[in-house]
Coordinates of C-alpha atoms in Angstrom, one line a residue:
Chain S
X39 CA 0.0 0.0 0.0
X40 CA 1.2 3.4 -0.8
X41 CA -0.9 5.5 1.4
X42 CA 1.9 6.8 3.5
X43 CA 3.6 8.3 0.5
X44 CA 0.7 9.2 -1.7
X45 CA 0.6 12.9 -2.2
X46 CA -3.1 13.0 -3.0
X47 CA -4.0 11.3 0.3
X48 CA -4.7 13.8 3.0
X49 CA -6.8 14.3 6.1
X50 CA -7.9 11.9 8.8
X51 CA -10.5 9.9 7.0
X52 CA -7.9 8.7 4.5
X53 CA -5.7 7.5 7.4
X54 CA -8.7 5.8 9.0
X55 CA -9.6 4.0 5.8
X56 CA -6.0 2.9 5.5
X57 CA -6.0 1.4 8.9
X58 CA -9.4 -0.3 8.9
X59 CA -8.6 -3.2 6.6
X60 CA -5.5 -3.9 8.7
X61 CA -7.6 -4.1 11.8
X62 CA -10.2 -6.4 10.2
X63 CA -7.4 -8.6 8.9
X64 CA -5.8 -8.8 12.3
X65 CA -9.2 -9.7 13.8
X66 CA -9.7 -12.5 11.3
X67 CA -6.3 -14.0 12.2
X68 CA -7.1 -13.7 15.9
X69 CA -10.4 -15.5 15.4
X70 CA -8.7 -18.2 13.5
X71 CA -6.2 -18.7 16.3
X72 CA -9.0 -18.8 18.8
X73 CA -10.9 -21.4 16.9
X74 CA -7.7 -23.4 16.6
X75 CA -7.0 -23.2 20.3
X76 CA -10.7 -24.1 21.1
X77 CA -10.5 -27.2 18.8
X78 CA -7.4 -28.5 20.7
X79 CA -8.6 -27.4 24.1
X80 CA -11.8 -29.4 24.1
X81 CA -10.8 -32.9 25.2
X82 CA -11.0 -35.7 22.5
X83 CA -12.3 -33.4 19.8
X84 CA -9.0 -33.3 17.8
X85 CA -6.1 -35.6 18.8
X86 CA -2.8 -33.6 19.4
X87 CA -1.1 -35.9 16.9
X88 CA -3.3 -34.5 14.1
X89 CA -3.4 -30.9 15.3
X90 CA -1.3 -29.7 18.2
X91 CA -2.5 -26.7 20.2
X92 CA -1.1 -23.2 19.3
X93 CA 0.8 -23.2 22.6
X94 CA 2.5 -26.5 21.7
X95 CA 3.5 -25.0 18.3
X96 CA 5.0 -21.9 20.0
X97 CA 6.9 -24.1 22.4
X98 CA 8.2 -26.2 19.6
X99 CA 9.2 -23.0 17.7
X100 CA 11.3 -21.9 20.7
X101 CA 12.8 -25.4 21.0
X102 CA 13.7 -25.5 17.3
X103 CA 15.4 -22.1 17.6
X104 CA 17.4 -23.2 20.7
X105 CA 18.6 -26.7 19.7
X106 CA 19.3 -28.4 16.4
X107 CA 16.8 -30.8 14.8
X108 CA 17.8 -33.0 11.8
X109 CA 21.2 -31.3 11.6
X110 CA 20.5 -27.6 12.3
X111 CA 18.4 -25.2 14.3
X112 CA 15.4 -23.5 12.7
X113 CA 17.6 -20.5 11.8
X114 CA 20.2 -22.8 10.3
X115 CA 17.6 -24.5 8.1
X116 CA 16.1 -21.1 7.1
X117 CA 19.6 -19.7 6.2
X118 CA 20.3 -22.8 4.0
X119 CA 17.0 -22.3 2.2
X120 CA 17.5 -18.6 1.7
X121 CA 21.0 -19.2 0.4
X122 CA 19.8 -21.7 -2.2
X123 CA 16.9 -19.4 -3.1
X124 CA 19.1 -16.4 -3.3
X125 CA 21.6 -18.1 -5.7
X126 CA 18.8 -19.4 -8.0
X127 CA 16.9 -16.1 -8.0
X128 CA 20.0 -14.0 -8.6
X129 CA 21.0 -16.2 -11.5
X130 CA 17.5 -15.9 -13.0
X131 CA 17.7 -12.1 -12.7
X132 CA 21.2 -11.9 -14.1
X133 CA 20.2 -13.9 -17.2
X134 CA 16.5 -13.0 -17.5
X135 CA 16.8 -9.2 -17.4
X136 CA 19.4 -8.7 -20.1
X137 CA 17.9 -11.5 -22.3
X138 CA 14.4 -10.0 -21.8
X139 CA 15.6 -6.6 -22.8
X140 CA 17.5 -8.0 -25.8
X141 CA 14.4 -10.0 -27.0
X142 CA 12.3 -6.8 -26.9
X143 CA 14.9 -4.5 -28.4
X144 CA 16.1 -6.9 -31.2
X145 CA 13.2 -8.6 -32.9
X146 CA 15.3 -11.0 -35.0
X147 CA 16.6 -12.6 -31.7
X148 CA 13.0 -13.1 -30.6
X149 CA 12.3 -15.3 -33.7
X150 CA 15.4 -17.5 -32.9
X151 CA 14.8 -17.9 -29.1
X152 CA 11.0 -18.0 -28.7
X153 CA 10.1 -21.5 -30.0
X154 CA 12.7 -23.3 -27.9
X155 CA 11.9 -21.2 -24.8
X156 CA 8.1 -21.8 -25.1
X157 CA 8.8 -25.6 -25.2
X158 CA 11.0 -25.5 -22.1
X159 CA 8.6 -23.3 -20.2
X160 CA 5.9 -25.9 -20.1
X161 CA 8.2 -28.4 -18.3
X162 CA 7.3 -27.8 -14.6
X163 CA 10.3 -27.0 -12.2
X164 CA 9.8 -30.3 -10.3
X165 CA 10.2 -32.3 -13.5
X166 CA 13.8 -31.0 -13.6
X167 CA 14.6 -32.5 -10.1
X168 CA 15.7 -36.0 -11.3
X169 CA 18.0 -34.7 -14.1
X170 CA 19.4 -32.0 -11.8
X171 CA 20.3 -34.6 -9.2
X172 CA 21.9 -36.7 -11.9
X173 CA 23.9 -33.7 -13.0
X174 CA 24.8 -32.0 -9.8
X175 CA 24.1 -34.6 -7.1
X176 CA 22.2 -33.7 -3.9
X177 CA 23.9 -30.3 -3.6
X178 CA 23.1 -26.7 -3.2
X179 CA 23.6 -26.4 -7.0
X180 CA 20.7 -28.7 -7.6
X181 CA 18.3 -26.8 -5.3
X182 CA 19.5 -23.5 -6.8
X183 CA 19.0 -24.8 -10.3
X184 CA 15.3 -25.7 -9.5
X185 CA 14.8 -22.2 -8.1
X186 CA 16.4 -20.8 -11.3
X187 CA 14.1 -22.8 -13.5
X188 CA 11.0 -21.7 -11.5
X189 CA 12.1 -18.0 -11.5
X190 CA 13.6 -17.5 -14.9
X191 CA 10.4 -17.5 -17.1
X192 CA 8.8 -14.7 -15.0
X193 CA 11.9 -12.6 -15.3
X194 CA 12.4 -12.9 -19.0
X195 CA 8.8 -12.8 -20.1
X196 CA 7.9 -9.7 -17.9
X197 CA 11.0 -7.9 -18.9
X198 CA 10.4 -8.5 -22.6
X199 CA 6.8 -7.4 -22.3
X200 CA 7.7 -4.4 -20.2
X201 CA 10.2 -3.1 -22.7
X202 CA 8.1 -3.9 -25.7
X203 CA 5.1 -2.0 -24.2
X204 CA 6.9 1.3 -23.8
X205 CA 5.3 3.8 -26.1
X206 CA 7.6 4.1 -29.2
X207 CA 6.9 7.9 -29.3
X208 CA 9.3 8.2 -26.3
X209 CA 12.1 6.6 -28.1
X210 CA 11.4 8.8 -31.1
X211 CA 11.4 11.9 -28.9
X212 CA 14.8 10.8 -27.5
X213 CA 16.2 10.3 -31.0
X214 CA 15.2 13.8 -32.1
X215 CA 17.1 15.1 -29.1
X216 CA 20.2 13.3 -30.3
X217 CA 20.2 10.2 -28.1
X218 CA 21.5 7.0 -29.4
X219 CA 20.1 3.5 -28.9
X220 CA 22.0 2.8 -25.7
X221 CA 21.1 6.0 -24.0
X222 CA 17.5 5.8 -25.1
X223 CA 17.3 2.3 -23.6
X224 CA 19.0 3.2 -20.3
X225 CA 17.5 6.7 -19.7
X226 CA 14.1 6.5 -21.3
X227 CA 12.8 2.9 -22.0
X228 CA 14.1 1.0 -18.9
X229 CA 12.8 3.5 -16.3
X230 CA 9.3 3.4 -18.0
X231 CA 9.5 -0.4 -18.2
X232 CA 10.7 -0.8 -14.6
X233 CA 7.3 -1.2 -12.8
X234 CA 6.4 -4.1 -15.0
X235 CA 9.9 -5.6 -14.6
X236 CA 9.5 -5.3 -10.9
X237 CA 6.2 -7.2 -11.1
X238 CA 8.0 -9.9 -12.9
X239 CA 10.6 -10.0 -10.2
X240 CA 8.0 -10.4 -7.5
X241 CA 6.5 -13.4 -9.4
X242 CA 9.9 -14.8 -10.0
X243 CA 10.8 -14.5 -6.3
X244 CA 7.7 -16.3 -5.1
X245 CA 7.8 -19.0 -7.8
X246 CA 11.4 -19.7 -6.8
X247 CA 10.6 -19.8 -3.1
X248 CA 7.7 -22.3 -3.7
X249 CA 9.8 -24.5 -6.0
X250 CA 12.6 -24.6 -3.5
X251 CA 10.5 -25.9 -0.7
X252 CA 9.1 -28.5 -3.0
X253 CA 12.6 -29.6 -4.1
X254 CA 13.8 -29.7 -0.5
X255 CA 11.1 -32.1 0.4
X256 CA 12.6 -34.6 -2.1
X257 CA 16.3 -33.8 -2.2
X258 CA 18.9 -32.6 0.4
X259 CA 19.8 -32.9 4.1
X260 CA 19.0 -29.3 5.2
X261 CA 16.5 -26.5 4.6
X262 CA 12.9 -25.7 5.6
X263 CA 11.4 -28.2 3.2
X264 CA 13.7 -30.9 4.6
X265 CA 12.7 -29.8 8.1
X266 CA 9.0 -30.4 7.5
X267 CA 9.6 -33.7 5.8
X268 CA 11.6 -34.7 8.9
X269 CA 8.7 -33.6 11.0
X270 CA 6.5 -36.0 9.1
X271 CA 9.0 -38.9 9.6
X272 CA 9.2 -38.2 13.3
X273 CA 5.5 -37.9 13.6
X274 CA 5.7 -34.4 14.9
X275 CA 2.9 -32.2 13.6
X276 CA 4.1 -29.2 15.6
X277 CA 7.5 -29.3 13.8
X278 CA 5.7 -29.4 10.5
X279 CA 3.5 -26.4 11.5
X280 CA 6.5 -24.4 12.7
X281 CA 8.3 -25.2 9.4
X282 CA 5.2 -24.3 7.3
X283 CA 4.7 -21.0 9.2
X284 CA 8.3 -20.0 8.8
X285 CA 8.1 -20.7 5.0
X286 CA 5.0 -18.5 4.8
X287 CA 6.4 -15.7 6.9
X288 CA 9.7 -15.6 5.1
X289 CA 7.9 -15.6 1.7
X290 CA 5.8 -12.7 2.8
X291 CA 8.8 -10.8 4.1
X292 CA 10.7 -11.3 0.8
X293 CA 7.8 -9.8 -1.1
X294 CA 7.4 -6.9 1.4
X295 CA 11.1 -6.0 1.0
X296 CA 10.8 -6.1 -2.8
X297 CA 7.8 -3.8 -2.7
X298 CA 9.6 -1.4 -0.5
X299 CA 12.6 -1.4 -2.8
X300 CA 10.3 -0.8 -5.8
X301 CA 8.8 2.3 -4.1
X302 CA 12.2 3.7 -3.3
X303 CA 13.5 3.0 -6.8
X304 CA 10.5 4.5 -8.6
X305 CA 9.4 7.7 -6.8
X306 CA 7.9 9.1 -10.0
X307 CA 5.1 6.6 -10.4
X308 CA 1.6 8.0 -10.4
X309 CA -0.1 7.5 -7.1
X310 CA -3.0 5.9 -8.9
X311 CA -0.8 3.1 -10.2
X312 CA 0.6 2.5 -6.7
X313 CA -2.7 2.0 -5.1
X314 CA -3.5 -1.1 -7.0
X315 CA -0.4 -3.0 -5.8
Chain K
X89 CA 19.0 32.4 -51.0
X90 CA 19.1 28.8 -49.9
X91 CA 16.0 27.9 -47.8
X92 CA 16.7 26.7 -44.3
X93 CA 14.8 23.5 -44.9
X94 CA 13.7 22.0 -48.2
X95 CA 11.3 19.1 -48.7
X96 CA 12.2 17.9 -52.2
X97 CA 9.9 15.6 -54.1
X98 CA 9.2 13.6 -51.0
X99 CA 6.6 10.8 -51.3
X100 CA 5.6 7.9 -49.1
X101 CA 4.1 4.5 -49.9
X102 CA 3.3 2.1 -47.1
X103 CA 3.5 -1.6 -47.7
X104 CA 0.3 -3.0 -46.1
X105 CA -1.2 -6.5 -46.4
X106 CA -2.8 -6.8 -49.7
X107 CA -0.7 -4.2 -51.5
X108 CA 0.8 -0.8 -51.3
X109 CA -0.9 2.3 -49.9
X110 CA 0.1 5.7 -51.1
X111 CA 0.2 8.1 -48.2
X112 CA 1.9 11.0 -49.9
X113 CA 2.3 12.1 -53.5
X114 CA 5.6 13.9 -54.3
X115 CA 5.6 17.0 -52.2
X116 CA 7.9 20.1 -52.5
X117 CA 8.1 22.7 -49.8
X118 CA 10.8 25.2 -48.9
X119 CA 11.0 26.9 -45.5
X120 CA 13.0 30.1 -45.2
X121 CA 15.2 31.0 -42.2
X122 CA 12.9 32.4 -39.4
X123 CA 9.8 31.5 -41.3
X124 CA 6.7 29.9 -39.6
X125 CA 5.1 27.6 -42.1
X126 CA 1.9 25.7 -41.3
X127 CA 0.5 22.7 -43.1
X128 CA -3.3 22.2 -43.0
X129 CA -5.4 19.6 -44.6
X130 CA -8.3 17.2 -44.1
X131 CA -7.5 14.2 -41.8
X132 CA -5.7 11.4 -43.5
X133 CA -4.0 13.7 -46.0
X134 CA -0.6 12.5 -44.9
X135 CA 0.5 15.8 -43.1
X136 CA 1.8 13.9 -40.1
X137 CA 3.7 11.5 -42.4
X138 CA 5.2 14.5 -44.0
X139 CA 6.3 15.8 -40.6
X140 CA 7.8 12.5 -39.6
X141 CA 9.8 12.4 -42.8
X142 CA 10.9 16.0 -42.3
X143 CA 12.0 15.1 -38.8
X144 CA 14.1 12.1 -40.1
X145 CA 12.0 9.7 -38.0
X146 CA 10.6 8.0 -41.1
X147 CA 12.3 7.4 -44.4
X148 CA 10.6 8.8 -47.6
X149 CA 9.9 6.4 -50.4
X150 CA 11.4 8.9 -52.7
X151 CA 12.8 12.4 -52.5
X152 CA 14.9 14.0 -49.8
X153 CA 15.0 16.5 -47.0
X154 CA 17.7 19.2 -47.2
X155 CA 18.9 21.5 -44.4
X156 CA 20.9 24.5 -45.6
X157 CA 21.0 22.8 -49.0
X158 CA 22.6 19.6 -47.7
X159 CA 20.9 16.2 -47.0
X160 CA 19.5 16.4 -43.5
X161 CA 20.5 12.9 -42.4
X162 CA 19.0 11.0 -39.5
X163 CA 16.9 12.5 -36.8
X164 CA 18.8 14.7 -34.4
X165 CA 18.8 18.0 -32.4
X166 CA 19.1 20.2 -35.5
X167 CA 15.4 19.4 -36.0
X168 CA 13.5 18.9 -32.8
X169 CA 9.9 17.8 -32.6
X170 CA 6.9 18.7 -30.4
X171 CA 4.5 15.8 -30.6
X172 CA 0.7 16.0 -30.2
X173 CA 0.9 13.5 -27.3
X174 CA 3.7 15.5 -25.5
X175 CA 6.0 12.4 -25.3
X176 CA 7.6 13.6 -22.1
X177 CA 9.9 11.1 -20.3
X178 CA 7.7 10.1 -17.3
X179 CA 10.5 9.1 -15.0
X180 CA 12.2 12.5 -15.3
X181 CA 11.3 15.8 -13.7
X182 CA 10.4 18.9 -15.7
X183 CA 14.0 20.2 -15.4
X184 CA 15.5 16.8 -16.3
X185 CA 13.2 16.5 -19.3
X186 CA 14.3 19.9 -20.6
X187 CA 18.0 19.1 -19.8
X188 CA 17.8 15.8 -21.7
X189 CA 19.0 17.0 -25.1
X190 CA 21.6 19.2 -23.5
X191 CA 23.1 16.3 -21.5
X192 CA 23.1 14.2 -24.7
X193 CA 25.1 17.0 -26.4
X194 CA 27.6 16.9 -23.5
X195 CA 27.1 20.5 -22.4
X196 CA 28.9 21.6 -19.3
X197 CA 26.8 21.4 -16.2
X198 CA 26.7 25.1 -15.6
X199 CA 25.7 25.8 -19.2
X200 CA 23.0 23.1 -19.0
X201 CA 21.6 24.7 -15.8
X202 CA 21.6 28.1 -17.4
X203 CA 19.7 27.0 -20.4
X204 CA 17.2 24.9 -18.4
X205 CA 16.6 28.0 -16.3
X206 CA 16.2 30.1 -19.4
X207 CA 13.6 27.7 -20.9
X208 CA 11.7 27.4 -17.6
X209 CA 11.4 31.1 -17.4
X210 CA 10.4 31.5 -21.1
X211 CA 7.6 28.9 -20.8
X212 CA 6.5 30.0 -17.2
X213 CA 7.5 26.7 -15.7
X214 CA 10.0 27.7 -13.0
X215 CA 7.6 26.7 -10.2
X216 CA 7.2 23.2 -11.7
X217 CA 10.9 22.4 -12.3
X218 CA 10.9 19.5 -9.8
X219 CA 7.5 18.1 -10.8
X220 CA 7.0 14.9 -12.7
X221 CA 5.0 15.0 -16.0
X222 CA 2.0 13.0 -14.5
X223 CA 1.6 15.7 -11.9
X224 CA 1.0 18.4 -14.6
X225 CA -2.0 19.3 -16.7
X226 CA -1.9 18.7 -20.4
X227 CA -1.1 22.4 -21.2
X228 CA 1.8 22.4 -18.7
X229 CA 3.1 19.1 -20.1
X230 CA 3.1 20.6 -23.6
X231 CA 4.9 23.7 -22.4
X232 CA 7.6 21.3 -21.0
X233 CA 7.7 19.6 -24.4
X234 CA 8.2 22.9 -26.2
X235 CA 10.9 23.9 -23.7
X236 CA 12.6 20.6 -24.2
X237 CA 12.6 21.0 -27.9
X238 CA 13.9 24.6 -27.8
X239 CA 16.6 24.0 -25.2
X240 CA 18.9 22.4 -27.6
X241 CA 18.6 25.5 -29.9
X242 CA 17.4 23.6 -33.0
X243 CA 17.7 25.1 -36.4
X244 CA 14.2 24.0 -37.2
X245 CA 11.3 23.3 -34.8
X246 CA 8.8 20.8 -36.0
X247 CA 5.4 20.8 -34.3
X248 CA 2.9 18.0 -35.0
X249 CA -0.6 19.2 -34.0
X250 CA 0.9 20.3 -30.7
X251 CA -2.4 21.7 -29.3
X252 CA -4.6 19.0 -30.7
X253 CA -4.9 17.2 -27.4
X254 CA -5.6 20.2 -25.3
X255 CA -8.9 21.8 -24.1
X256 CA -10.0 25.0 -25.8
X257 CA -9.0 27.5 -23.2
X258 CA -5.5 26.0 -22.8
X259 CA -5.1 25.8 -26.5
X260 CA -5.9 29.5 -26.9
X261 CA -3.3 30.5 -24.2
X262 CA -0.6 28.4 -25.8
X263 CA -1.4 29.7 -29.3
X264 CA -0.9 33.2 -28.0
X265 CA 2.3 32.2 -26.3
X266 CA 3.8 30.5 -29.3
X267 CA 2.8 33.6 -31.3
X268 CA 4.6 35.8 -28.8
X269 CA 7.7 33.6 -28.8
X270 CA 7.8 33.6 -32.6
X271 CA 7.6 37.4 -32.8
X272 CA 10.4 37.8 -30.3
X273 CA 12.7 35.0 -31.3
X274 CA 12.0 34.1 -35.0
X275 CA 12.3 30.4 -35.0
X276 CA 12.1 28.4 -38.2
X277 CA 9.0 26.4 -37.7
X278 CA 7.1 23.7 -39.6
X279 CA 3.7 23.4 -37.9
X280 CA 1.0 20.8 -38.6
X281 CA -2.6 21.5 -37.6
X282 CA -6.2 20.9 -38.7
X283 CA -7.3 24.2 -37.3
X284 CA -7.5 26.9 -40.0
X285 CA -7.7 29.7 -37.3
X286 CA -4.6 28.5 -35.6
X287 CA -2.8 28.3 -39.0
X288 CA -3.7 31.9 -39.9
X289 CA -2.9 33.2 -36.4
X290 CA 0.5 31.7 -36.2
X291 CA 2.0 31.5 -39.7
X292 CA 3.8 33.4 -42.2
X293 CA 2.6 31.0 -44.8
X294 CA -0.2 28.4 -44.8
X295 CA 0.2 25.3 -47.0
X296 CA -3.0 23.4 -47.9
X297 CA -2.8 19.7 -48.6
X298 CA -5.3 17.7 -50.7
X299 CA -7.1 14.6 -49.5
X300 CA -5.0 11.4 -49.3
X301 CA -2.8 10.4 -50.9
X302 CA -1.7 13.9 -50.0
X303 CA -0.1 16.4 -52.1
X304 CA 0.5 20.1 -51.7
X305 CA -2.5 21.9 -53.2
X306 CA -1.5 25.6 -52.7
X307 CA 0.2 28.0 -50.5
X308 CA -1.2 31.2 -49.0
X309 CA 1.0 33.9 -47.5
X310 CA 0.0 35.7 -44.3
X311 CA 1.5 39.1 -44.1
X312 CA 3.8 39.6 -41.1
X313 CA 2.6 43.2 -40.7
X314 CA -1.1 42.3 -40.7
X315 CA -3.0 44.7 -38.4
X316 CA -4.1 41.8 -36.0
X317 CA -0.6 40.6 -35.3
X318 CA 0.2 40.7 -31.6
X319 CA -3.5 40.7 -30.6
X320 CA -5.2 38.0 -28.6
X321 CA -6.6 35.3 -30.9
X322 CA -10.3 36.2 -30.1
X323 CA -9.7 39.8 -31.1
X324 CA -7.6 39.0 -34.1
X325 CA -10.4 36.8 -35.4
X326 CA -12.6 39.9 -35.6
X327 CA -10.4 41.6 -38.1
X328 CA -11.7 41.6 -41.7
X329 CA -8.3 40.5 -43.2
X330 CA -8.1 37.6 -40.7
X331 CA -11.6 36.4 -41.5
X332 CA -11.0 36.8 -45.2
X333 CA -7.8 34.5 -45.0
X334 CA -9.6 32.0 -42.8
X335 CA -12.5 31.8 -45.3
X336 CA -10.3 31.5 -48.3
X337 CA -8.3 28.6 -46.7
X338 CA -11.4 26.9 -45.3
X339 CA -13.0 26.9 -48.8
X340 CA -9.9 25.1 -50.2
X341 CA -10.1 22.5 -47.5
X342 CA -13.8 22.1 -47.8
X343 CA -13.4 21.4 -51.5
X344 CA -11.1 18.5 -50.5
X345 CA -13.4 17.0 -47.9
X346 CA -16.4 16.9 -50.2
X347 CA -14.4 15.8 -53.2
X348 CA -15.0 12.1 -54.1

């Protein structure tokens, strides 16, 4: 939400309308927690093996932070996951952004690349797990490769679309002012394309995160996905719930950081465009 | 004397699906130094195509564009363009938009600052120097576009229906302002419009084009010392000589519209 920065937003009613949805959302979460607690507090309604009480989950969370489980503490598993995710996502950006720009800027390249790319795009990231294990073993590289495969299409497709959608009249105006191709691209086209590119990055980040957890369920000896699979093997629903919550919270945080970065990077965006984020 | 800009036998044919479409028949037009020439014609007569070719943004199918008697070459800051849709860079402030061409030219920072300040002052934009285009009204945006085009001190200013997207009041104000600038600074201008009144009010010469595929039908001189020069457009329109010119040009265009 951009209410805090929006120049058109003023007065108390606007502030109230910005806070109300947050309050309602918090109330809903609170209600859910209450129902959860009630379900586990009434004896014999739900067995703890199926659904532990919220208090048990919090205790388990504290325990997992304090002492290692399946080779690492909760923080250790999270760091391993974030590292794999970071490598895969950075590789996807490093390749996807320049390639996406090139595809939009150089139409002949598009004709060469598109058919092969379209074919590869419809192979789901998990279908790459066996071949990745065969190539790289059960290593960080394998996990990062799965993240890359999940994140790359969103990077390249959105970048290409974003650049191709920039009104050609802007490039024409730049040319009449003497700008060459490189300058027009860097100073005029890319800034205008940036919001759509950012949207692509957000999708890429979350695709990568989801694919990583999936891959960790199958391959590897550390990571949040591995943690919840160990929870299953050890018949510990509270471990699974702690792992799932951590995965969800970290995913949300990643997205929030990116949205904040976008707002800092693009101060010129119309307030109207911001409000729909 | 060599004209400042010469459009020599320029024609344009577009290759569309199912054959070729002629947009422009060979056109000749010479614009003298410091002259304000306006092209009017019915919609679809190819006047915007002629402008794009004059700017170097589109290649002619035949003919050539000369500046000072030499081929004009690709688009560049010798001939800047004011577009109907403003075409401001949305990620840059007013001052940065105006400075764009100066930075491309590699001007020193102090000189860039000076010229930006000069243009801001000339177009009444000083208060808005830090604003982004989307924060401005259409009229203000077009002022920025004019300032940006003038900042690089072009030899020829090309204006493609620059007031076509503005409301009537804003248009009047900008017409009067461009007229004032022209009387003070004597730019060489090629101006495209579909408004006969605007053409008479601003120009030294009005060129009427025929219906598509366009060709230049005739040219009408507007005396620089006409009694209504320097008046507001509303007042100028009440002068007999103004009305006479307007009627004469309008009749020429009407003949084109009803021609089958």
